[in-house]
mmCIF file of C-alpha atoms and ligand atoms in Angstrom:
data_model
loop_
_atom_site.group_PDB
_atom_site.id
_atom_site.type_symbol
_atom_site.label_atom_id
_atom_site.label_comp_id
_atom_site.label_asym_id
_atom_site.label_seq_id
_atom_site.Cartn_x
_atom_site.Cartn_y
_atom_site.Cartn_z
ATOM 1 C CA UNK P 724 89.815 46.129 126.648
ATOM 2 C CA UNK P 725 87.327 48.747 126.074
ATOM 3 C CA UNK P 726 87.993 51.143 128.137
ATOM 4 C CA UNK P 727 91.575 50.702 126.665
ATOM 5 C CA UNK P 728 90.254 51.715 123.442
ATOM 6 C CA UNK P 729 88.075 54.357 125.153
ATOM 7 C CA UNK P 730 90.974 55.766 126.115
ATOM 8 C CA UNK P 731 92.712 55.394 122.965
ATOM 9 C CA UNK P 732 89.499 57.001 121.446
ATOM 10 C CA UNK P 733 90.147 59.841 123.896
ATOM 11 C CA UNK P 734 93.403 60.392 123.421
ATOM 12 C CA UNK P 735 92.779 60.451 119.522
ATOM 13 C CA UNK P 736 89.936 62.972 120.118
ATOM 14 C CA UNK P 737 92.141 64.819 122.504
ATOM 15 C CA UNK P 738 94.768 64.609 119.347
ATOM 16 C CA UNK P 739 91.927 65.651 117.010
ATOM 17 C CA UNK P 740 91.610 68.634 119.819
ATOM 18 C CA UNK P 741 94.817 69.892 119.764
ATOM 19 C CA UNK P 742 94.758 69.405 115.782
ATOM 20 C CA UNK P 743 91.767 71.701 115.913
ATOM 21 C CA UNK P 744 94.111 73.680 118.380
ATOM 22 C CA UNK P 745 96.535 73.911 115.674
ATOM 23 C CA UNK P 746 93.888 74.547 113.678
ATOM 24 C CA UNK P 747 92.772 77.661 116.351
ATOM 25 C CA UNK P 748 97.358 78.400 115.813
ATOM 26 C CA UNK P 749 95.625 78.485 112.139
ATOM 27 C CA UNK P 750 93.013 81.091 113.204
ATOM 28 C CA UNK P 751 96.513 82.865 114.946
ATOM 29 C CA UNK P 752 97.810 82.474 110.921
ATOM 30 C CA UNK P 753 94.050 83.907 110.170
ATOM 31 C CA UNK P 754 94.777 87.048 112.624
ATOM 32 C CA UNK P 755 98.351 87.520 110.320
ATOM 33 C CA UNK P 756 95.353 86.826 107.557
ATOM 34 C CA UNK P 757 93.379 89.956 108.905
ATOM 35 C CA UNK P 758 96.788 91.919 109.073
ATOM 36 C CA UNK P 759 96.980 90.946 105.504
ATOM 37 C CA UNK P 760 93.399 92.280 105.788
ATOM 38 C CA UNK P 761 95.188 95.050 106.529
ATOM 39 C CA UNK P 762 97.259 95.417 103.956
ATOM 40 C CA UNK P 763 94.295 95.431 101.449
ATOM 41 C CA UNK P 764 93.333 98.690 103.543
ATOM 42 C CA UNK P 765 97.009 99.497 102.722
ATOM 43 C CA UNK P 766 96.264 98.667 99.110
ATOM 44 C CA UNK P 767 93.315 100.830 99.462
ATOM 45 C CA UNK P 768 96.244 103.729 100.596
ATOM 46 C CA UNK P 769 97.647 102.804 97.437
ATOM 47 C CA UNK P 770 94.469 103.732 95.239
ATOM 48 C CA UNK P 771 94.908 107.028 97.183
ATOM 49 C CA UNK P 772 98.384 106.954 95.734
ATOM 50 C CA UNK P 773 97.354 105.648 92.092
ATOM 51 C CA UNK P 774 94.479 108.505 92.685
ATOM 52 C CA UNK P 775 97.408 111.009 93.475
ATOM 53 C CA UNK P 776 99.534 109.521 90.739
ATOM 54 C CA UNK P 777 96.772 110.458 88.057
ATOM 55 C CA UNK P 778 96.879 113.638 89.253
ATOM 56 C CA UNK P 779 100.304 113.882 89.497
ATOM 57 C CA UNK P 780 99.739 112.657 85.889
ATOM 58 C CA UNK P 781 97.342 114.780 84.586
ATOM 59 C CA UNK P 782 99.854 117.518 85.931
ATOM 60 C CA UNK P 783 102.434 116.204 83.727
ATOM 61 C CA UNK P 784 100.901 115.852 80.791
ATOM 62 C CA UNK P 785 99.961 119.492 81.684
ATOM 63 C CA UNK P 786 103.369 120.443 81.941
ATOM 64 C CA UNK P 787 104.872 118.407 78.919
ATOM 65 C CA UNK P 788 102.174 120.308 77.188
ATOM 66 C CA UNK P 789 103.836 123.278 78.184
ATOM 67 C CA UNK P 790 107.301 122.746 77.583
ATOM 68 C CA UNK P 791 105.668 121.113 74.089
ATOM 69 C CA UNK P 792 104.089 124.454 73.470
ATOM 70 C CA UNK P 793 107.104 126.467 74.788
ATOM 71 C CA UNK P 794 110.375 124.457 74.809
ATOM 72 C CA UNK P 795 110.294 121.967 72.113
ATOM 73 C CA UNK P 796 112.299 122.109 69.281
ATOM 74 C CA UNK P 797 110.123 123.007 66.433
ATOM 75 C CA UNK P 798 112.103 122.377 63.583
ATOM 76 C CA UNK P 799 115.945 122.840 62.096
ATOM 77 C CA UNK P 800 116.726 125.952 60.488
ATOM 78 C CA UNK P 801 118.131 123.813 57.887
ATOM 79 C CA UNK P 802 114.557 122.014 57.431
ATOM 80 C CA UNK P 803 112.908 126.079 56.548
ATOM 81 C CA UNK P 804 113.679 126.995 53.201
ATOM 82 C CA UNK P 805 114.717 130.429 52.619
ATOM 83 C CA UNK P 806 112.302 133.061 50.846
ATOM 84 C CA UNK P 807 109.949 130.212 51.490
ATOM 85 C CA UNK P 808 108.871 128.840 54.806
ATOM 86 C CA UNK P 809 107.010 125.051 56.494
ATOM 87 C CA UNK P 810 103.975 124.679 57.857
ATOM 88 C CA UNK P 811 103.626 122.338 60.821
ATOM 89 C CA UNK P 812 100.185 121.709 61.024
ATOM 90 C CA UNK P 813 100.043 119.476 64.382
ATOM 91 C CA UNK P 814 101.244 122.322 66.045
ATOM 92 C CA UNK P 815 99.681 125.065 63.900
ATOM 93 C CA UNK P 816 102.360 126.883 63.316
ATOM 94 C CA UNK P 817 103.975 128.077 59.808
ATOM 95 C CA UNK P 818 108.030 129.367 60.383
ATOM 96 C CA UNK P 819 109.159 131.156 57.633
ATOM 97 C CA UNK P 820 112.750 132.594 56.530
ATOM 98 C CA UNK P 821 112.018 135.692 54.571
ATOM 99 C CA UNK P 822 115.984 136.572 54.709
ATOM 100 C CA UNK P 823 119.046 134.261 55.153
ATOM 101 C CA UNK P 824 119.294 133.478 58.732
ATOM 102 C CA UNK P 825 115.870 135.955 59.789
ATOM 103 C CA UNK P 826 113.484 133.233 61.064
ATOM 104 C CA UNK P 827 109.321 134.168 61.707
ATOM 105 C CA UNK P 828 106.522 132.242 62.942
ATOM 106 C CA UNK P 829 102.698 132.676 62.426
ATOM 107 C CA UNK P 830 99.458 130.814 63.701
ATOM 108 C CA UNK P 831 98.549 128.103 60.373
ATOM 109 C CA UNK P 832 95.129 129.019 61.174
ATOM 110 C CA UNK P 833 93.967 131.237 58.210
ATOM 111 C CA UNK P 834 92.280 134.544 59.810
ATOM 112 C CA UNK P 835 89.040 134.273 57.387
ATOM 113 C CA UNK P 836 87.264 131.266 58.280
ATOM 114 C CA UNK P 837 90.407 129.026 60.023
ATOM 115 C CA UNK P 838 91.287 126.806 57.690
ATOM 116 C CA UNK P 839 94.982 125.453 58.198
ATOM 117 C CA UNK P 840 97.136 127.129 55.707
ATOM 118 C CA UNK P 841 98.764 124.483 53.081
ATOM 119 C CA UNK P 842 101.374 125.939 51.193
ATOM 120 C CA UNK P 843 104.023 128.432 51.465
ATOM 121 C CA UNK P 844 105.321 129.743 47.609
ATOM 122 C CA UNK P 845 106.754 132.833 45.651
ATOM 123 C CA UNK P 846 106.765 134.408 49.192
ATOM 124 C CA UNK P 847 103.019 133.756 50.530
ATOM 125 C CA UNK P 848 101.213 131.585 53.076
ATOM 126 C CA UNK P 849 98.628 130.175 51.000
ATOM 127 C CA UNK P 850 95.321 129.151 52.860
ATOM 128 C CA UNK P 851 93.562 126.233 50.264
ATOM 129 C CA UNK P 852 89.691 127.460 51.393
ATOM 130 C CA UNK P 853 88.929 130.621 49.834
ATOM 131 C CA UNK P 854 92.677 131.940 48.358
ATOM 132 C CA UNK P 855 93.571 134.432 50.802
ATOM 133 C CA UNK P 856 97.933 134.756 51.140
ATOM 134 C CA UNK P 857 99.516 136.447 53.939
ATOM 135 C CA UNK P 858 103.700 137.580 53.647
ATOM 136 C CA UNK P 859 105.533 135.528 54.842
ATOM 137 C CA UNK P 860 107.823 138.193 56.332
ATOM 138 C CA UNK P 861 105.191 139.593 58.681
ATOM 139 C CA UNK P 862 101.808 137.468 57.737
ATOM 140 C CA UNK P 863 99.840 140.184 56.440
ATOM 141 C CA UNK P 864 97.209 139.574 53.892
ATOM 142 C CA UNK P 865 98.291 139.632 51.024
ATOM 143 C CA UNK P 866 95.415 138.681 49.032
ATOM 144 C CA UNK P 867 91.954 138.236 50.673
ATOM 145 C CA UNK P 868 89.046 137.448 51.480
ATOM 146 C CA UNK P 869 91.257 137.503 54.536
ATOM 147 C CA UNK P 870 91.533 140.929 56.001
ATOM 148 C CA UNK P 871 93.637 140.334 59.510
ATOM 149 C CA UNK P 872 97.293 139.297 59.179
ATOM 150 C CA UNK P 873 98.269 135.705 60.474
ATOM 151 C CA UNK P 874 99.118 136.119 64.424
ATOM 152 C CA UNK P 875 102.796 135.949 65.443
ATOM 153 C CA UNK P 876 104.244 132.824 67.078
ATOM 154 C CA UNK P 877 107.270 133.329 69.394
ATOM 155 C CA UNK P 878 110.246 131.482 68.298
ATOM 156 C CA UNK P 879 114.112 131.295 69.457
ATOM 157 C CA UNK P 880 116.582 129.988 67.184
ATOM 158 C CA UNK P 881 119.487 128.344 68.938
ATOM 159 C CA UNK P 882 122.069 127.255 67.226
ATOM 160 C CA UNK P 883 120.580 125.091 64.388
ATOM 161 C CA UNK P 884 116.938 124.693 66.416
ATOM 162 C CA UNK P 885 113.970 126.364 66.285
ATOM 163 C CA UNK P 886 111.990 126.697 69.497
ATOM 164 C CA UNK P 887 108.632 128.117 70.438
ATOM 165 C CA UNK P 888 108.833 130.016 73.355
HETATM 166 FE FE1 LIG G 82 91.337 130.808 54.577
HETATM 167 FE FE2 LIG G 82 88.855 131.392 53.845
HETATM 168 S S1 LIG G 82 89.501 130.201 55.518
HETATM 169 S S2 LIG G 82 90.683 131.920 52.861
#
């Protein structure tokens, strides 16, 4: 009767083996485990890519910055009074229409000290620091301290938009 059970107990620890066997099939799961290992390397690829993207970011930021600089519309003719003229400041740029349908642009940045320029009247850009005007037709000085005219922007008008080019 013992041995019996001996071999009972031997057949359950040869069960228990192969269990651990399956276990060992387990450690075959573990080597698909280490190709999943793997595929955290291939994650690792994919910082490379989310390092490329960045760049590939930074590049189009770059670019947008470009075609912000040089393609964007601006502004509507219809939003640039004429005689009178607006002043975007985020883009430091004042458009004026001296004569119906003649559009200019000048840097906002007043040529004394660089304050922004705030106001465009009675045919002036007026810079609020130390009262200096410039024409709106060309941006010369029209009253100082400044003494160098407001630097020409490069617009297009199409159509009804204004672009800077
Ligand atoms: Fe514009 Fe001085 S900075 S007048």
């Amino acid at each position: 009767m013992t041995q019996p059970a001996t071999r009972r107990t031997v057949l359950a620890t040869g069960a228990a083996t192969i269990a651990v066997g399956c276990v060992g099939c387990g450690g075959n799961d573990s080597k698909s485990a280490a190709s999943s290992s793997t595929s955290p390397a291939g994650k690792s690829a994919s910082p490379a890519d989310t390092s490329a993207s960045p760049d590939s970011r930074s590049a189009t930021p770059a670019d947008r910055q470009d075609t912000a600089v040089s393609g964007s519309v601006l502004a509507r003719t219809s939003d640039i009074p004429e005689g009178g003229g607006k002043i975007f400041k985020e883009k430091k740029v004042v458009v004026t229409q001296p004569k119906k349908g003649e559009f200019k642009a000048f840097s906002a940045i007043c040529t004394h000290q660089g304050c922004t320029v705030a106001k465009v009247a009675d045919g002036t850009i007026d810079c609020p620091c130390h009262g200096s005007k410039f024409h709106i037709a060309d941006g010369s000085v029209a009253h100082g301290p400044a003494t160098r005219p407001l630097p020409a922007k490069h617009i297009k008008v199409e159509k009804d938009s204004i672009r800077l080019t």
